[in-house]
Amino acid sequence: MQPSLFSIFLDYWCNFECKHCSVGSSPRTIMPMPREILDRAFEGLKDIPTAKVVVFTGGEPTLRLETLLEGIRMTKERGLRSRVVSNGWWASTPAKATEMVRKLRDAGLDELNTSYDDFHKPFAKFNRIVNLVRAAHEAGMLVGMGVIYEDDADWDAPKVRSELCKGLGISADELADWVTILADHPAPTGTGSGLDVSGLDAGIRLDTGCGEVLKTVSLHPNGGVKVCCGHAQFYAKDLTAGNLHDEPLPQILQRAQGNLLYWWIHMLGPKRILQRLGVEGNYSHICHACHELLTTHREKAVAYLAAHRDEVMANDVLLSDTMKTMAKVLVARKDEIMGRVAAMTQKGRPVIPLVKAEEGTGT
């Protein structure tokens, strides 16, 4: 659980209001990150040797453009890779897309992530995504493309891929060389808490631990430091490890390393913990299971952990079968994974995962 990816929420403000948004972002959800917190975050990052990537997200981070550009510059100065997650509102024409991407690139941006699906469709036409992807490619950036879908979705990953190829005038093989498309189900949290996900199941991916706990760290406008960047983070108080107003980032993360709850989720996984507690269910996403564990069934989980601390440490953490289960997942998804790796490394380029919503101190 070495922290390597740091996701900075510059604001929860967004000019879209997608009905699946786990962050609860909207045109009315305005909470800009103070410069003091941004500076404290970067001051802490210089003392974390495992840090590799800084992601700027929200909300829509380009609505705080000057702060975003400064953050990208600070990331580059520290020798870290930078990524921006944007809805692409600014790419209404090829010229406007090129103008924004040039600003981001000149500040030092390495990667650009965006999304399109039925949830984003009411707020943007797909030509904006085509403009964004083309401009990013011309600037030499890798692109991550997220697609959140339900069973009856119109816009799913194959359609996004097909329409991108058509709009860019290239083949699917050419597209795969520099665009990674990742598809997933929605998780019923935040604005999406009312979604009916009863027919959606994340399947074998729920049988492993959550590798993102404390590997991915999110930093928030109120100074909060959360040990994940998933759908459960805003609503599960135990995922907040500390606050930058109170102590430095390295100190917060060092203390979090000793949190057995984090290790339990990391090694056993939320679905298997729920089963240990006698709770059965289907979950659309691993974050859905984690949300259920740390909200609806939190008291039961805390009581179990207190009563079986040594057993959990020995059997679920130190002697966990997570590695065996992860191997099964890799085998089951071998063709998909190897296809992505081959495409993204063909020209020596790294594979880029998508990054892909209150307070507590853990257990």
Tab-separated table of C-alpha atoms in Angstrom:
chain	number	residue	atom	x	y	z
A	1	MET	CA	0.000	0.000	0.000
A	2	GLN	CA	2.626	2.507	-1.069
A	3	PRO	CA	1.008	5.811	-2.165
A	4	SER	CA	1.916	6.559	-5.767
A	5	LEU	CA	-1.014	8.412	-7.350
A	6	PHE	CA	-2.313	11.645	-5.832
A	7	SER	CA	-5.663	12.946	-7.042
A	8	ILE	CA	-6.233	16.644	-6.364
A	9	PHE	CA	-9.816	17.924	-6.367
A	10	LEU	CA	-9.460	21.593	-7.334
A	11	ASP	CA	-13.213	22.105	-6.832
A	12	TYR	CA	-16.401	20.037	-6.827
A	13	TRP	CA	-17.906	22.588	-9.222
A	14	CYS	CA	-18.919	21.246	-12.639
A	15	ASN	CA	-20.813	22.728	-15.567
A	16	PHE	CA	-22.403	19.299	-16.152
A	17	GLU	CA	-24.787	17.544	-13.762
A	18	CYS	CA	-24.545	13.874	-14.704
A	19	LYS	CA	-27.006	11.641	-12.873
A	20	HIS	CA	-24.354	9.024	-12.006
A	21	CYS	CA	-21.800	11.419	-10.471
A	22	SER	CA	-20.375	9.921	-7.290
A	23	VAL	CA	-18.829	13.262	-6.353
A	24	GLY	CA	-22.205	15.003	-6.450
A	25	SER	CA	-20.795	17.719	-8.694
A	26	SER	CA	-23.042	20.306	-10.322
A	27	PRO	CA	-23.086	23.983	-11.357
A	28	ARG	CA	-24.102	24.738	-7.749
A	29	THR	CA	-21.512	22.604	-5.913
A	30	ILE	CA	-18.759	25.195	-5.560
A	31	MET	CA	-15.841	24.646	-3.189
A	32	PRO	CA	-12.516	25.847	-4.639
A	33	MET	CA	-9.283	24.523	-3.178
A	34	PRO	CA	-7.464	27.357	-1.362
A	35	ARG	CA	-3.927	28.031	-2.532
A	36	GLU	CA	-2.716	27.268	1.003
A	37	ILE	CA	-3.988	23.686	0.724
A	38	LEU	CA	-2.521	23.231	-2.750
A	39	ASP	CA	0.862	24.434	-1.478
A	40	ARG	CA	0.699	22.121	1.542
A	41	ALA	CA	-0.099	19.212	-0.736
A	42	PHE	CA	2.942	19.827	-2.932
A	43	GLU	CA	5.145	20.522	0.063
A	44	GLY	CA	4.220	17.089	1.344
A	45	LEU	CA	4.667	15.377	-2.023
A	46	LYS	CA	8.356	16.198	-2.142
A	47	ASP	CA	8.882	13.994	0.924
A	48	ILE	CA	6.987	10.975	-0.439
A	49	PRO	CA	9.486	8.933	-2.502
A	50	THR	CA	6.817	6.598	-3.917
A	51	ALA	CA	4.828	9.452	-5.530
A	52	LYS	CA	4.644	9.086	-9.312
A	53	VAL	CA	1.514	10.729	-10.719
A	54	VAL	CA	-0.570	13.782	-9.811
A	55	VAL	CA	-4.121	13.873	-11.183
A	56	PHE	CA	-6.150	17.082	-11.314
A	57	THR	CA	-9.864	16.448	-11.155
A	58	GLY	CA	-13.119	17.670	-9.644
A	59	GLY	CA	-15.729	18.692	-10.603
A	60	GLU	CA	-14.376	20.122	-13.793
A	61	PRO	CA	-10.769	21.260	-13.148
A	62	THR	CA	-10.520	23.509	-16.211
A	63	LEU	CA	-13.099	25.807	-14.598
A	64	ARG	CA	-10.204	26.704	-12.243
A	65	LEU	CA	-7.796	27.097	-15.139
A	66	GLU	CA	-5.125	29.312	-13.562
A	67	THR	CA	-4.918	27.109	-10.471
A	68	LEU	CA	-4.853	24.041	-12.711
A	69	LEU	CA	-1.983	25.367	-14.841
A	70	GLU	CA	-0.015	26.292	-11.729
A	71	GLY	CA	-0.597	22.820	-10.299
A	72	ILE	CA	0.636	21.191	-13.508
A	73	ARG	CA	3.758	23.351	-13.423
A	74	MET	CA	4.442	22.398	-9.796
A	75	THR	CA	3.999	18.735	-10.702
A	76	LYS	CA	6.547	19.008	-13.483
A	77	GLU	CA	9.002	20.839	-11.213
A	78	ARG	CA	8.915	17.863	-8.828
A	79	GLY	CA	9.607	15.377	-11.607
A	80	LEU	CA	6.163	13.739	-11.429
A	81	ARG	CA	3.739	12.873	-14.240
A	82	SER	CA	0.562	14.932	-14.489
A	83	ARG	CA	-2.922	13.999	-15.631
A	84	VAL	CA	-6.100	16.043	-16.055
A	85	VAL	CA	-9.612	14.565	-15.955
A	86	SER	CA	-11.977	16.802	-17.934
A	87	ASN	CA	-15.449	16.541	-19.428
A	88	GLY	CA	-14.213	18.379	-22.535
A	89	TRP	CA	-16.753	21.222	-22.450
A	90	TRP	CA	-14.113	23.514	-23.944
A	91	ALA	CA	-13.634	21.420	-27.125
A	92	SER	CA	-16.707	22.720	-28.995
A	93	THR	CA	-14.586	23.381	-32.092
A	94	PRO	CA	-11.217	22.001	-33.238
A	95	ALA	CA	-9.654	25.439	-32.733
A	96	LYS	CA	-10.923	25.777	-29.153
A	97	ALA	CA	-9.801	22.256	-28.366
A	98	THR	CA	-6.326	22.986	-29.708
A	99	GLU	CA	-6.138	26.232	-27.726
A	100	MET	CA	-6.937	24.545	-24.397
A	101	VAL	CA	-4.709	21.543	-25.001
A	102	ARG	CA	-1.825	23.852	-25.921
A	103	LYS	CA	-2.195	25.691	-22.600
A	104	LEU	CA	-2.181	22.393	-20.713
A	105	ARG	CA	0.769	21.031	-22.669
A	106	ASP	CA	2.806	24.221	-22.287
A	107	ALA	CA	2.313	23.988	-18.521
A	108	GLY	CA	3.741	20.452	-18.669
A	109	LEU	CA	0.706	18.130	-18.849
A	110	ASP	CA	1.467	14.501	-19.764
A	111	GLU	CA	-1.945	12.801	-19.986
A	112	LEU	CA	-5.545	13.812	-20.606
A	113	ASN	CA	-8.573	11.777	-19.497
A	114	THR	CA	-12.191	12.320	-20.472
A	115	SER	CA	-15.500	10.430	-20.499
A	116	TYR	CA	-18.503	9.891	-22.712
A	117	ASP	CA	-21.579	7.724	-22.230
A	118	ASP	CA	-25.329	8.014	-21.807
A	119	PHE	CA	-24.786	10.004	-18.604
A	120	HIS	CA	-22.676	12.662	-20.359
A	121	LYS	CA	-24.761	12.737	-23.545
A	122	PRO	CA	-27.322	15.337	-22.310
A	123	PHE	CA	-24.539	17.860	-21.726
A	124	ALA	CA	-22.211	17.461	-24.709
A	125	LYS	CA	-22.271	16.238	-28.278
A	126	PHE	CA	-19.755	13.566	-29.173
A	127	ASN	CA	-17.942	15.854	-31.617
A	128	ARG	CA	-16.416	17.583	-28.563
A	129	ILE	CA	-14.755	14.313	-27.596
A	130	VAL	CA	-13.447	13.879	-31.137
A	131	ASN	CA	-12.024	17.418	-31.043
A	132	LEU	CA	-10.443	16.798	-27.635
A	133	VAL	CA	-8.857	13.496	-28.626
A	134	ARG	CA	-7.514	14.887	-31.898
A	135	ALA	CA	-6.010	17.948	-30.189
A	136	ALA	CA	-4.413	15.793	-27.475
A	137	HIS	CA	-2.898	13.477	-30.074
A	138	GLU	CA	-1.487	16.394	-32.036
A	139	ALA	CA	0.096	17.628	-28.787
A	140	GLY	CA	1.687	14.213	-28.181
A	141	MET	CA	-0.476	13.299	-25.186
A	142	LEU	CA	-1.856	9.935	-24.209
A	143	VAL	CA	-5.626	9.858	-23.736
A	144	GLY	CA	-7.771	7.852	-21.331
A	145	MET	CA	-11.435	7.448	-22.200
A	146	GLY	CA	-13.954	6.379	-19.563
A	147	VAL	CA	-17.327	4.866	-20.438
A	148	ILE	CA	-19.861	4.192	-17.675
A	149	TYR	CA	-22.673	1.981	-18.907
A	150	GLU	CA	-25.827	0.172	-17.917
A	151	ASP	CA	-27.138	-2.921	-19.693
A	152	ASP	CA	-29.388	-0.961	-22.052
A	153	ALA	CA	-26.853	1.761	-22.797
A	154	ASP	CA	-26.821	3.448	-26.184
A	155	TRP	CA	-23.279	4.743	-25.764
A	156	ASP	CA	-21.088	1.823	-24.702
A	157	ALA	CA	-17.369	1.212	-25.246
A	158	PRO	CA	-17.713	-0.342	-28.743
A	159	LYS	CA	-19.820	2.598	-29.944
A	160	VAL	CA	-17.418	5.144	-28.431
A	161	ARG	CA	-14.518	3.382	-30.148
A	162	SER	CA	-16.336	3.190	-33.464
A	163	GLU	CA	-17.444	6.832	-33.431
A	164	LEU	CA	-13.972	8.014	-32.442
A	165	CYS	CA	-12.446	6.111	-35.349
A	166	LYS	CA	-15.045	7.537	-37.716
A	167	GLY	CA	-14.580	11.078	-36.464
A	168	LEU	CA	-10.792	10.891	-36.575
A	169	GLY	CA	-10.649	8.948	-39.831
A	170	ILE	CA	-8.440	6.177	-38.438
A	171	SER	CA	-8.672	2.446	-37.757
A	172	ALA	CA	-9.339	0.824	-34.385
A	173	ASP	CA	-5.742	-0.444	-34.307
A	174	GLU	CA	-4.406	3.077	-34.861
A	175	LEU	CA	-6.685	4.445	-32.159
A	176	ALA	CA	-5.550	1.803	-29.636
A	177	ASP	CA	-1.970	3.008	-30.003
A	178	TRP	CA	-2.652	6.176	-28.005
A	179	VAL	CA	-6.200	6.024	-26.628
A	180	THR	CA	-7.181	3.678	-23.778
A	181	ILE	CA	-10.932	3.065	-23.471
A	182	LEU	CA	-12.074	1.662	-20.137
A	183	ALA	CA	-15.682	0.677	-19.453
A	184	ASP	CA	-17.354	0.112	-16.100
A	185	HIS	CA	-20.723	0.031	-14.374
A	186	PRO	CA	-21.921	2.995	-12.282
A	187	ALA	CA	-21.801	2.826	-8.490
A	188	PRO	CA	-24.899	4.039	-6.615
A	189	THR	CA	-23.344	6.828	-4.573
A	190	GLY	CA	-23.561	10.614	-4.605
A	191	THR	CA	-25.860	11.913	-7.327
A	192	GLY	CA	-26.083	8.325	-8.531
A	193	SER	CA	-27.442	6.996	-5.241
A	194	GLY	CA	-30.864	6.553	-6.809
A	195	LEU	CA	-29.667	4.517	-9.787
A	196	ASP	CA	-31.089	1.022	-10.147
A	197	VAL	CA	-28.000	-1.190	-10.414
A	198	SER	CA	-29.716	-4.386	-9.305
A	199	GLY	CA	-29.030	-6.088	-12.636
A	200	LEU	CA	-25.369	-5.103	-12.780
A	201	ASP	CA	-22.615	-7.216	-11.265
A	202	ALA	CA	-18.888	-6.533	-11.305
A	203	GLY	CA	-18.287	-10.282	-11.250
A	204	ILE	CA	-14.862	-11.748	-10.574
A	205	ARG	CA	-13.346	-8.318	-9.952
A	206	LEU	CA	-15.137	-8.330	-6.608
A	207	ASP	CA	-13.244	-11.417	-5.483
A	208	THR	CA	-9.985	-9.540	-4.956
A	209	GLY	CA	-8.848	-6.897	-2.529
A	210	CYS	CA	-8.971	-3.228	-3.470
A	211	GLY	CA	-5.497	-2.365	-4.695
A	212	GLU	CA	-6.297	1.348	-4.722
A	213	VAL	CA	-6.616	1.792	-0.959
A	214	LEU	CA	-3.725	4.053	0.079
A	215	LYS	CA	-2.039	3.504	-3.287
A	216	THR	CA	-4.326	6.209	-4.636
A	217	VAL	CA	-4.684	9.202	-2.316
A	218	SER	CA	-7.110	12.061	-2.885
A	219	LEU	CA	-6.637	15.608	-1.603
A	220	HIS	CA	-9.664	17.858	-1.147
A	221	PRO	CA	-10.513	21.578	-0.906
A	222	ASN	CA	-11.248	21.361	2.838
A	223	GLY	CA	-7.796	19.841	3.417
A	224	GLY	CA	-9.133	16.302	3.735
A	225	VAL	CA	-6.806	13.458	2.791
A	226	LYS	CA	-8.657	10.322	1.703
A	227	VAL	CA	-7.032	6.956	1.072
A	228	CYS	CA	-8.848	6.223	-2.171
A	229	CYS	CA	-10.248	8.002	-5.187
A	230	GLY	CA	-13.307	5.823	-5.653
A	231	HIS	CA	-17.033	6.229	-5.478
A	232	ALA	CA	-17.247	5.555	-1.723
A	233	GLN	CA	-14.770	8.149	-0.530
A	234	PHE	CA	-17.154	11.023	0.216
A	235	TYR	CA	-19.666	8.968	2.137
A	236	ALA	CA	-17.508	6.514	4.084
A	237	LYS	CA	-15.907	8.517	6.905
A	238	ASP	CA	-13.258	5.890	7.589
A	239	LEU	CA	-11.615	6.587	4.226
A	240	THR	CA	-10.518	10.018	5.482
A	241	ALA	CA	-7.072	9.603	7.041
A	242	GLY	CA	-6.453	13.185	8.153
A	243	ASN	CA	-6.453	16.849	7.194
A	244	LEU	CA	-3.707	19.076	5.799
A	245	HIS	CA	-4.844	21.876	8.099
A	246	ASP	CA	-3.740	19.751	11.058
A	247	GLU	CA	-0.598	17.903	9.941
A	248	PRO	CA	1.714	17.333	6.953
A	249	LEU	CA	0.789	14.861	4.224
A	250	PRO	CA	3.662	12.405	4.898
A	251	GLN	CA	2.672	12.178	8.567
A	252	ILE	CA	-0.948	11.453	7.657
A	253	LEU	CA	0.041	8.711	5.232
A	254	GLN	CA	2.555	7.147	7.598
A	255	ARG	CA	-0.139	6.802	10.248
A	256	ALA	CA	-2.570	5.384	7.679
A	257	GLN	CA	-0.119	2.574	6.944
A	258	GLY	CA	-0.912	1.189	10.392
A	259	ASN	CA	-4.692	1.187	9.869
A	260	LEU	CA	-5.843	-2.452	9.898
A	261	LEU	CA	-9.165	-1.599	8.257
A	262	TYR	CA	-7.323	-0.291	5.197
A	263	TRP	CA	-5.191	-3.431	5.050
A	264	TRP	CA	-8.297	-5.610	5.410
A	265	ILE	CA	-10.019	-3.919	2.475
A	266	HIS	CA	-6.778	-3.925	0.481
A	267	MET	CA	-6.074	-7.627	0.941
A	268	LEU	CA	-9.492	-9.297	1.352
A	269	GLY	CA	-11.759	-6.851	-0.469
A	270	PRO	CA	-15.096	-5.332	0.552
A	271	LYS	CA	-17.353	-8.042	-0.899
A	272	ARG	CA	-15.537	-10.857	0.896
A	273	ILE	CA	-15.550	-8.860	4.133
A	274	LEU	CA	-19.308	-8.404	3.762
A	275	GLN	CA	-19.660	-12.153	3.271
A	276	ARG	CA	-17.575	-12.682	6.406
A	277	LEU	CA	-20.140	-10.525	8.206
A	278	GLY	CA	-22.980	-12.639	6.837
A	279	VAL	CA	-24.060	-10.085	4.234
A	280	GLU	CA	-24.750	-11.348	0.717
A	281	GLY	CA	-25.465	-9.162	-2.266
A	282	ASN	CA	-24.701	-8.202	-5.852
A	283	TYR	CA	-22.602	-5.117	-6.481
A	284	SER	CA	-22.168	-3.144	-9.689
A	285	HIS	CA	-18.675	-1.992	-8.773
A	286	ILE	CA	-16.085	-2.696	-6.089
A	287	CYS	CA	-16.749	0.826	-4.792
A	288	HIS	CA	-20.423	-0.097	-4.450
A	289	ALA	CA	-19.448	-2.979	-2.170
A	290	CYS	CA	-17.056	-0.752	-0.216
A	291	HIS	CA	-19.748	1.889	0.211
A	292	GLU	CA	-22.122	-0.713	1.613
A	293	LEU	CA	-19.433	-2.050	3.932
A	294	LEU	CA	-18.425	1.333	5.362
A	295	THR	CA	-21.890	2.889	5.619
A	296	THR	CA	-24.780	0.430	5.976
A	297	HIS	CA	-22.705	-2.295	7.662
A	298	ARG	CA	-19.983	-0.190	9.281
A	299	GLU	CA	-20.853	-0.926	12.895
A	300	LYS	CA	-20.913	-4.650	12.244
A	301	ALA	CA	-17.532	-4.432	10.478
A	302	VAL	CA	-15.953	-2.407	13.295
A	303	ALA	CA	-17.247	-4.846	15.907
A	304	TYR	CA	-15.952	-7.840	13.958
A	305	LEU	CA	-12.541	-6.239	13.499
A	306	ALA	CA	-12.287	-5.439	17.202
A	307	ALA	CA	-13.214	-9.009	18.185
A	308	HIS	CA	-11.019	-10.760	15.594
A	309	ARG	CA	-8.078	-8.376	15.222
A	310	ASP	CA	-5.310	-11.007	15.459
A	311	GLU	CA	-7.184	-13.425	13.207
A	312	VAL	CA	-7.729	-10.748	10.567
A	313	MET	CA	-4.088	-9.698	10.718
A	314	ALA	CA	-2.825	-13.266	10.391
A	315	ASN	CA	-5.256	-14.853	7.942
A	316	ASP	CA	-6.664	-11.982	5.894
A	317	VAL	CA	-3.610	-9.750	5.679
A	318	LEU	CA	-0.333	-11.577	6.265
A	319	LEU	CA	-1.462	-14.947	4.853
A	320	SER	CA	-4.109	-13.672	2.450
A	321	ASP	CA	-5.018	-15.618	-0.667
A	322	THR	CA	-5.524	-12.334	-2.535
A	323	MET	CA	-2.545	-12.962	-4.815
A	324	LYS	CA	-4.023	-16.298	-5.914
A	325	THR	CA	-7.388	-14.688	-6.565
A	326	MET	CA	-5.774	-11.836	-8.493
A	327	ALA	CA	-3.961	-14.407	-10.629
A	328	LYS	CA	-7.337	-15.967	-11.498
A	329	VAL	CA	-8.671	-12.565	-12.503
A	330	LEU	CA	-5.653	-11.964	-14.730
A	331	VAL	CA	-6.110	-15.342	-16.397
A	332	ALA	CA	-9.819	-14.722	-16.959
A	333	ARG	CA	-9.100	-11.316	-18.547
A	334	LYS	CA	-5.820	-12.287	-20.240
A	335	ASP	CA	-6.823	-11.426	-23.820
A	336	GLU	CA	-8.276	-8.039	-22.824
A	337	ILE	CA	-5.278	-7.094	-20.686
A	338	MET	CA	-2.625	-8.278	-23.140
A	339	GLY	CA	-4.372	-6.477	-25.983
A	340	ARG	CA	-4.190	-3.196	-24.092
A	341	VAL	CA	-0.601	-3.736	-23.048
A	342	ALA	CA	0.479	-4.594	-26.585
A	343	ALA	CA	-1.265	-1.586	-28.055
A	344	MET	CA	0.051	0.910	-25.524
A	345	THR	CA	3.631	-0.387	-25.439
A	346	GLN	CA	4.049	-0.861	-29.177
A	347	LYS	CA	5.920	2.426	-29.393
A	348	GLY	CA	7.436	2.343	-25.946
A	349	ARG	CA	4.561	4.216	-24.324
A	350	PRO	CA	3.330	3.359	-20.834
A	351	VAL	CA	-0.116	1.930	-20.170
A	352	ILE	CA	-2.240	4.563	-18.414
A	353	PRO	CA	-5.025	3.606	-16.030
A	354	LEU	CA	-8.058	5.863	-15.690
A	355	VAL	CA	-8.535	7.604	-12.613
A	356	LYS	CA	-11.296	7.316	-11.965
A	357	ALA	CA	-17.531	10.487	-3.879
A	358	GLU	CA	-17.265	12.882	5.577
A	359	GLU	CA	-14.753	12.796	7.973
A	360	GLY	CA	-13.128	10.007	10.019
A	361	THR	CA	-9.822	8.677	11.191
A	362	GLY	CA	-10.178	4.982	10.411
A	363	THR	CA	-10.230	2.087	12.813
